[in-house]
Amino acid sequence: MEPVYRGLGRCVCCFWLAVAFDIVGLVVLLIGVFVNVFFYDLLIYAGAIVIFLSLIWWVFWYSGNIEVPPAELEDDVGLLKKDKGGLSAIGGAVRRLSSRVSSGIRNSFRRNGAPSGHRGRAQRSAAGPPGAPQEGQVVVAMATMAPQENTPHAAVSSVAGCDIETLHAETSPRPV
């Protein structure tokens, strides 16, 4: 048998905390308004804050006293009714269909909606190994050179619409 609550209902502790916060906040606020002290503004603000915090206890007390019949809770918490066999089978089919559709949508966003800086696996494998030149890229090879006695002269050539300066050094063969 379910206990019967009268008067304050369930969550009596939250009710009395809310009342205590209201009384303390009101007393502190009124002291700040009517008593001649140099920190009256602190008392006014503190009283208002304590009264505001009492709202938390009032919400706890109110939400703790909401009564919902168990018949209405069955669908919300996943308890299926046993006596309606046909409807539960339909509900299971609808749930499976819903999960398939939502996972398909989620996966399509993962494949197609990746930011421009992140490429998917399919794009990465089609592009070749990392570091391989892609279409529209120019490969430039650089090498370090030891300083030579002769001064080099520069030649400018145009490749793909860009001017590239190459250094040609006239050197004599090195002794081995």
Backbone as JSON, one array per atom type, in Angstrom:
{
  "sequence": "MEPVYRGLGRCVCCFWLAVAFDIVGLVVLLIGVFVNVFFYDLLIYAGAIVIFLSLIWWVFWYSGNIEVPPAELEDDVGLLKKDKGGLSAIGGAVRRLSSRVSSGIRNSFRRNGAPSGHRGRAQRSAAGPPGAPQEGQVVVAMATMAPQENTPHAAVSSVAGCDIETLHAETSPRPV",
  "N": [[0.85, -1.17, 0.0], [0.51, 2.19, -0.81], [1.99, 5.02, 0.78], [0.09, 7.7, 2.25], [0.24, 11.1, 1.72], [-0.19, 14.08, 3.46], [-1.08, 17.55, 3.7], [1.85, 19.0, 3.55], [2.89, 17.26, 1.72], [5.18, 15.19, -0.13], [8.78, 15.53, 0.23], [9.26, 17.24, 2.45], [11.41, 18.34, 3.78], [12.65, 19.99, 1.85], [10.65, 21.91, 1.62], [10.71, 23.18, 4.18], [13.32, 24.16, 4.18], [13.14, 26.02, 2.09], [11.32, 27.84, 3.19], [12.83, 28.7, 5.42], [15.04, 29.93, 4.12], [13.67, 32.02, 2.86], [12.75, 33.5, 5.1], [15.17, 34.19, 6.44], [16.45, 35.64, 4.38], [14.62, 37.76, 4.02], [14.74, 39.0, 6.55], [17.45, 39.83, 6.64], [17.46, 41.56, 4.46], [15.6, 43.54, 5.29], [16.91, 44.52, 7.56], [19.07, 45.74, 6.32], [17.72, 47.79, 5.01], [16.37, 49.34, 7.02], [18.05, 49.7, 9.28], [20.59, 51.8, 10.5], [23.5, 51.42, 9.29], [26.89, 51.29, 8.08], [27.33, 49.43, 6.09], [25.0, 48.88, 4.71], [24.22, 48.46, 2.06], [25.43, 46.05, 1.39], [23.97, 44.29, 3.01], [21.42, 44.54, 1.9], [21.79, 43.53, -0.73], [22.7, 40.94, -0.07], [20.48, 39.87, 1.27], [18.61, 39.86, -0.81], [19.82, 38.02, -2.53], [19.77, 35.67, -0.98], [17.02, 35.26, -0.79], [16.5, 34.82, -3.49], [17.92, 32.38, -3.8], [16.28, 30.75, -2.34], [14.37, 30.02, -4.11], [15.32, 27.78, -5.42], [14.93, 25.7, -3.56], [12.15, 25.81, -3.41], [11.45, 24.99, -6.01], [12.47, 22.38, -5.98], [10.8, 21.27, -3.98], [8.26, 21.54, -5.16], [8.53, 20.08, -7.61], [9.09, 17.6, -6.57], [6.66, 16.85, -5.55], [4.99, 16.32, -7.64], [2.68, 14.2, -9.07], [2.49, 11.36, -11.01], [0.61, 9.03, -12.69], [1.33, 5.49, -12.74], [0.58, 4.26, -15.15], [0.91, 6.18, -17.11], [3.63, 6.48, -17.07], [4.71, 4.23, -18.24], [5.39, 4.21, -21.03], [7.35, 6.17, -21.12], [9.55, 5.35, -19.58], [10.32, 3.02, -20.76], [8.93, 0.72, -20.18], [7.02, -1.73, -21.48], [3.66, -2.46, -22.25], [2.27, -5.54, -21.4], [-0.1, -6.79, -22.13], [-0.89, -5.93, -24.62], [-0.02, -7.32, -27.2], [0.15, -7.1, -30.04], [0.53, -4.35, -30.51], [2.97, -3.9, -29.21], [4.72, -5.32, -30.82], [4.58, -3.87, -33.18], [5.58, -1.47, -32.21], [8.23, -2.22, -31.61], [9.17, -2.74, -34.18], [8.97, -0.22, -35.32], [10.79, 1.15, -33.71], [13.21, -0.16, -34.46], [13.33, 0.52, -37.2], [13.51, 3.3, -36.96], [15.98, 3.57, -35.64], [17.7, 2.56, -37.62], [17.34, 4.43, -39.7], [18.18, 6.82, -38.47], [20.86, 6.17, -37.85], [21.84, 5.82, -40.43], [21.57, 8.42, -41.46], [23.29, 9.75, -39.73], [25.74, 8.52, -40.35], [26.0, 9.33, -43.02], [26.41, 12.05, -42.73], [28.88, 11.95, -41.5], [30.47, 10.94, -43.54], [30.15, 12.77, -45.72], [30.07, 15.34, -44.71], [32.49, 16.26, -43.66], [34.87, 18.6, -42.38], [36.78, 20.94, -44.42], [39.5, 20.71, -43.95], [39.85, 18.15, -43.1], [40.04, 15.09, -44.57], [38.15, 12.32, -45.79], [38.51, 8.69, -45.45], [38.14, 7.44, -47.94], [38.7, 9.47, -49.78], [41.35, 9.98, -49.13], [42.68, 7.58, -49.78], [42.28, 7.5, -52.53], [43.79, 9.62, -53.35], [46.34, 8.79, -53.2], [49.52, 7.88, -51.69], [50.48, 9.69, -48.68], [52.16, 12.7, -49.3], [52.59, 12.3, -51.96], [52.58, 13.91, -55.14], [49.82, 15.92, -56.09], [47.21, 16.59, -58.47], [47.74, 19.6, -60.18], [49.72, 20.5, -58.52], [53.08, 21.6, -58.1], [56.21, 20.12, -58.17], [59.06, 20.82, -56.4], [62.47, 20.51, -56.26], [65.08, 20.73, -53.96], [68.46, 21.41, -53.18], [71.37, 21.43, -51.12], [74.19, 23.49, -51.58], [77.71, 23.75, -51.77], [79.69, 26.64, -51.07], [81.13, 28.33, -53.84], [84.09, 29.37, -55.6], [83.85, 30.94, -57.85], [81.57, 33.44, -58.89], [78.11, 32.89, -59.1], [75.83, 33.04, -61.9], [72.51, 34.15, -62.55], [69.67, 32.61, -63.99], [66.51, 33.13, -65.42], [63.53, 31.44, -65.72], [60.32, 30.54, -67.04], [57.78, 28.67, -65.65], [54.78, 27.1, -65.77], [53.45, 29.57, -65.62], [54.77, 30.87, -63.58], [57.56, 32.66, -62.49], [60.77, 31.35, -62.18], [63.77, 31.39, -60.55], [66.9, 30.21, -61.28], [70.08, 29.15, -60.21], [73.15, 29.13, -61.82], [76.29, 27.89, -61.67], [79.55, 28.45, -62.7], [81.93, 26.23, -62.62], [85.07, 24.69, -62.01], [86.21, 21.33, -62.52], [86.4, 19.27, -59.63], [89.25, 18.14, -57.81], [89.88, 14.72, -57.16]],
  "CA": [[0.0, 0.0, 0.0], [1.28, 3.43, -0.96], [1.71, 5.96, 1.87], [-0.71, 8.87, 1.92], [0.88, 12.33, 2.21], [-1.15, 15.16, 3.67], [-0.51, 18.85, 4.03], [3.04, 19.44, 2.82], [3.22, 16.28, 0.7], [6.54, 14.65, -0.04], [9.86, 16.52, 0.24], [8.99, 18.21, 3.51], [12.67, 19.0, 4.09], [12.82, 21.08, 0.88], [9.7, 22.96, 1.96], [11.17, 23.95, 5.33], [14.51, 24.91, 3.76], [12.68, 27.18, 1.3], [10.75, 28.81, 4.13], [13.93, 29.27, 6.2], [15.78, 30.85, 3.25], [12.84, 33.21, 2.68], [12.72, 34.29, 6.33], [16.5, 34.77, 6.66], [16.68, 36.64, 3.35], [13.79, 38.93, 4.29], [15.27, 39.68, 7.74], [18.69, 40.5, 6.27], [17.09, 42.68, 3.58], [14.96, 44.6, 6.08], [17.96, 45.14, 8.39], [19.81, 46.64, 5.44], [16.91, 48.95, 4.64], [15.92, 50.18, 8.12], [19.05, 49.94, 10.31], [21.58, 52.75, 10.03], [24.86, 50.88, 9.34], [27.63, 51.73, 6.89], [27.35, 48.36, 5.08], [23.6, 48.57, 4.43], [24.06, 47.95, 0.69], [25.79, 44.63, 1.43], [22.85, 43.56, 3.59], [20.31, 44.53, 0.94], [22.12, 42.58, -1.78], [22.77, 39.59, 0.49], [19.11, 39.42, 1.51], [17.98, 39.55, -2.1], [20.42, 36.78, -3.05], [19.26, 34.53, -0.19], [15.63, 35.04, -1.23], [16.59, 34.19, -4.81], [18.34, 30.99, -3.62], [15.17, 29.96, -1.81], [13.61, 29.49, -5.24], [15.8, 26.42, -5.71], [14.24, 24.76, -2.66], [10.74, 25.78, -3.79], [11.33, 24.16, -7.21], [12.65, 20.98, -5.54], [9.61, 20.83, -3.27], [7.16, 21.43, -6.1], [8.73, 18.98, -8.55], [9.02, 16.35, -5.81], [5.27, 16.54, -5.24], [4.22, 16.03, -8.85], [2.28, 12.8, -9.1], [2.18, 10.83, -12.34], [0.16, 7.64, -12.57], [2.26, 4.53, -13.37], [0.17, 3.93, -16.52], [1.49, 7.17, -18.01], [5.09, 6.34, -17.05], [5.15, 3.01, -18.92], [6.04, 4.5, -22.3], [8.5, 7.05, -20.93], [10.71, 4.67, -19.0], [10.62, 1.82, -21.52], [8.14, -0.44, -19.76], [5.98, -1.97, -22.46], [2.5, -3.15, -21.72], [2.32, -6.95, -21.79], [-1.37, -7.28, -22.64], [-1.1, -5.49, -26.0], [1.05, -7.97, -27.94], [0.25, -6.59, -31.4], [1.09, -3.0, -30.5], [4.38, -3.92, -28.83], [5.48, -5.77, -31.99], [4.66, -2.71, -34.08], [6.49, -0.51, -31.57], [9.6, -2.69, -31.79], [9.53, -2.55, -35.59], [9.15, 1.22, -35.52], [12.07, 1.51, -33.08], [14.31, -0.65, -35.3], [13.37, 1.35, -38.39], [13.98, 4.62, -36.56], [17.42, 3.53, -35.37], [18.4, 2.4, -38.89], [17.31, 5.7, -40.43], [19.02, 7.81, -37.8], [22.27, 5.81, -38.01], [22.18, 6.1, -41.82], [21.76, 9.87, -41.59], [24.49, 10.11, -38.98], [26.9, 8.07, -41.12], [26.15, 10.14, -44.22], [27.03, 13.3, -42.31], [30.29, 11.69, -41.23], [31.17, 10.76, -44.82], [30.08, 13.91, -46.63], [30.11, 16.65, -44.06], [33.75, 16.52, -42.96], [35.42, 19.92, -42.69], [37.7, 20.92, -45.57], [40.84, 20.33, -43.51], [39.88, 16.72, -42.79], [39.51, 14.3, -45.67], [37.73, 10.99, -45.39], [39.39, 7.59, -45.85], [38.0, 7.19, -49.36], [39.42, 10.51, -50.5], [42.77, 9.84, -48.83], [43.23, 6.46, -50.52], [42.25, 7.83, -53.94], [44.81, 10.62, -53.62], [47.65, 8.16, -53.18], [50.17, 7.96, -50.39], [50.72, 11.06, -48.26], [53.41, 13.22, -49.82], [52.61, 12.16, -53.42], [52.06, 15.14, -55.73], [48.45, 15.9, -56.53], [47.0, 17.35, -59.69], [47.83, 21.04, -59.97], [50.84, 20.84, -57.65], [54.39, 21.6, -58.74], [57.23, 19.55, -57.31], [60.3, 21.59, -56.44], [63.54, 19.81, -55.56], [66.09, 21.66, -53.48], [69.67, 20.76, -52.69], [72.33, 22.38, -50.56], [75.4, 23.59, -52.4], [78.85, 24.34, -51.08], [80.06, 27.9, -51.72], [82.13, 28.2, -54.9], [84.93, 30.55, -55.76], [83.3, 31.78, -58.91], [80.24, 33.94, -58.59], [77.13, 32.31, -60.01], [74.92, 33.95, -62.59], [71.14, 33.66, -62.43], [68.85, 32.5, -65.2], [65.1, 33.14, -65.06], [62.69, 30.71, -66.67], [58.91, 30.57, -66.66], [57.16, 27.35, -65.6], [53.37, 27.15, -65.36], [53.05, 30.93, -65.32], [55.53, 31.4, -62.45], [58.98, 32.86, -62.79], [61.62, 30.61, -61.26], [65.16, 31.79, -60.72], [67.83, 29.12, -61.0], [71.47, 29.59, -60.15], [74.11, 28.29, -62.56], [77.64, 28.26, -61.28], [80.59, 27.94, -63.58], [82.97, 25.71, -61.73], [86.02, 23.75, -62.59], [86.04, 20.03, -61.86], [87.12, 19.11, -58.35], [90.17, 17.0, -57.76], [89.37, 13.61, -56.36]],
  "C": [[0.9, 1.24, 0.0], [0.95, 4.38, 0.18], [0.94, 7.19, 1.38], [-0.04, 10.09, 2.55], [-0.18, 13.41, 2.32], [-0.41, 16.46, 3.92], [0.63, 19.24, 3.12], [3.45, 18.46, 1.73], [4.6, 15.69, 0.93], [7.52, 15.81, 0.01], [9.61, 17.63, 1.25], [10.26, 18.99, 3.86], [12.92, 20.17, 3.13], [11.88, 22.23, 1.17], [10.23, 23.82, 3.11], [12.47, 24.7, 5.03], [14.13, 26.14, 2.96], [12.1, 28.25, 2.21], [11.85, 29.48, 4.95], [14.74, 30.26, 5.36], [14.98, 32.14, 3.03], [12.87, 34.1, 3.92], [14.07, 34.96, 6.58], [16.78, 35.87, 5.64], [15.88, 37.9, 3.6], [14.3, 39.71, 5.51], [16.54, 40.44, 7.39], [18.39, 41.71, 5.39], [16.48, 43.83, 4.37], [15.95, 45.27, 7.02], [18.76, 46.13, 7.54], [19.03, 47.89, 5.08], [16.68, 49.87, 5.84], [16.97, 50.47, 9.19], [20.15, 50.82, 9.71], [22.98, 52.19, 10.28], [25.56, 51.26, 8.03], [27.69, 50.67, 5.79], [25.93, 47.93, 4.73], [23.41, 47.99, 3.02], [24.43, 46.46, 0.61], [24.63, 43.8, 1.97], [21.67, 43.48, 2.62], [20.56, 43.5, -0.16], [22.14, 41.15, -1.25], [21.37, 39.03, 0.75], [18.41, 39.04, 0.22], [18.53, 38.25, -2.68], [19.9, 35.56, -2.29], [17.81, 34.23, -0.57], [15.61, 34.38, -2.6], [16.97, 32.71, -4.68], [17.22, 30.13, -3.03], [14.31, 29.39, -2.94], [14.05, 28.07, -5.61], [15.05, 25.4, -4.85], [12.76, 24.69, -2.99], [10.54, 24.9, -5.04], [11.5, 22.68, -6.85], [11.39, 20.46, -4.86], [8.45, 20.61, -4.24], [7.33, 20.23, -7.03], [8.73, 17.63, -7.84], [7.61, 15.93, -5.48], [4.42, 16.31, -6.48], [3.92, 14.54, -8.88], [1.88, 12.42, -10.51], [1.76, 9.39, -12.16], [1.12, 6.69, -13.29], [1.87, 4.18, -14.8], [0.76, 4.92, -17.52], [3.01, 7.06, -18.08], [5.59, 5.18, -17.9], [5.89, 3.31, -20.21], [7.31, 5.3, -22.11], [9.73, 6.33, -20.42], [11.01, 3.34, -19.67], [9.89, 0.59, -21.07], [7.01, -0.62, -20.75], [4.85, -2.76, -21.81], [2.47, -4.57, -22.27], [1.03, -7.41, -22.47], [-1.63, -6.87, -24.09], [0.04, -6.03, -26.85], [1.23, -7.41, -29.33], [0.89, -5.21, -31.44], [2.55, -2.98, -30.1], [5.25, -4.4, -29.99], [5.63, -4.63, -32.99], [5.63, -1.68, -33.5], [7.94, -0.91, -31.72], [10.07, -2.5, -33.23], [9.79, -1.08, -35.88], [10.46, 1.67, -34.88], [13.26, 1.06, -33.93], [14.45, 0.2, -36.56], [13.93, 2.74, -38.07], [15.48, 4.6, -36.3], [18.22, 3.33, -36.65], [18.46, 3.71, -39.66], [18.24, 6.71, -39.78], [20.5, 7.46, -37.91], [22.72, 6.04, -39.45], [22.42, 7.58, -42.05], [23.04, 10.29, -40.89], [25.74, 9.71, -39.76], [27.09, 8.89, -42.39], [26.74, 11.5, -43.88], [28.52, 13.09, -42.04], [31.08, 11.55, -42.52], [31.25, 12.06, -45.6], [30.31, 15.25, -45.96], [31.4, 16.94, -43.33], [34.26, 17.89, -43.32], [36.49, 19.81, -43.77], [39.1, 20.5, -45.17], [40.97, 18.84, -43.26], [39.28, 15.97, -43.96], [39.15, 12.93, -45.14], [38.7, 9.94, -45.89], [39.33, 7.35, -47.35], [38.78, 8.22, -50.17], [40.92, 10.34, -50.31], [43.38, 8.71, -49.66], [43.24, 6.75, -52.01], [43.36, 8.81, -54.29], [46.2, 10.01, -53.64], [48.27, 8.3, -51.81], [50.4, 9.4, -49.99], [52.08, 11.51, -48.78], [53.5, 13.07, -51.33], [52.03, 13.43, -54.03], [50.65, 14.94, -56.26], [48.33, 16.71, -57.82], [47.03, 18.84, -59.39], [48.97, 21.45, -59.06], [52.14, 20.74, -58.44], [55.4, 21.08, -57.74], [58.5, 20.35, -57.49], [61.34, 20.83, -55.62], [64.6, 20.84, -55.17], [67.28, 20.87, -52.97], [70.6, 21.82, -52.11], [73.6, 22.34, -51.4], [76.5, 24.22, -51.56], [79.23, 25.64, -51.79], [81.21, 27.67, -52.71], [82.95, 29.48, -55.0], [84.37, 31.48, -56.8], [81.92, 32.26, -58.49], [79.24, 33.37, -59.57], [76.37, 33.4, -60.75], [73.55, 33.31, -62.61], [70.47, 33.62, -63.79], [67.39, 32.41, -64.75], [64.33, 32.4, -66.13], [61.26, 30.72, -66.15], [58.35, 29.16, -66.76], [55.77, 27.53, -65.04], [52.97, 28.55, -64.92], [53.78, 31.54, -64.15], [56.97, 31.56, -62.87], [59.81, 32.16, -61.73], [63.05, 30.99, -61.57], [66.05, 30.61, -60.35], [69.23, 29.66, -61.06], [72.35, 28.62, -60.9], [75.5, 28.75, -62.16], [78.62, 27.65, -62.27], [81.74, 27.52, -62.7], [83.9, 24.81, -62.52], [85.86, 22.41, -61.87], [86.92, 19.93, -60.62], [88.11, 17.97, -58.47], [89.63, 15.94, -56.81], [90.33, 13.17, -55.34]]
}
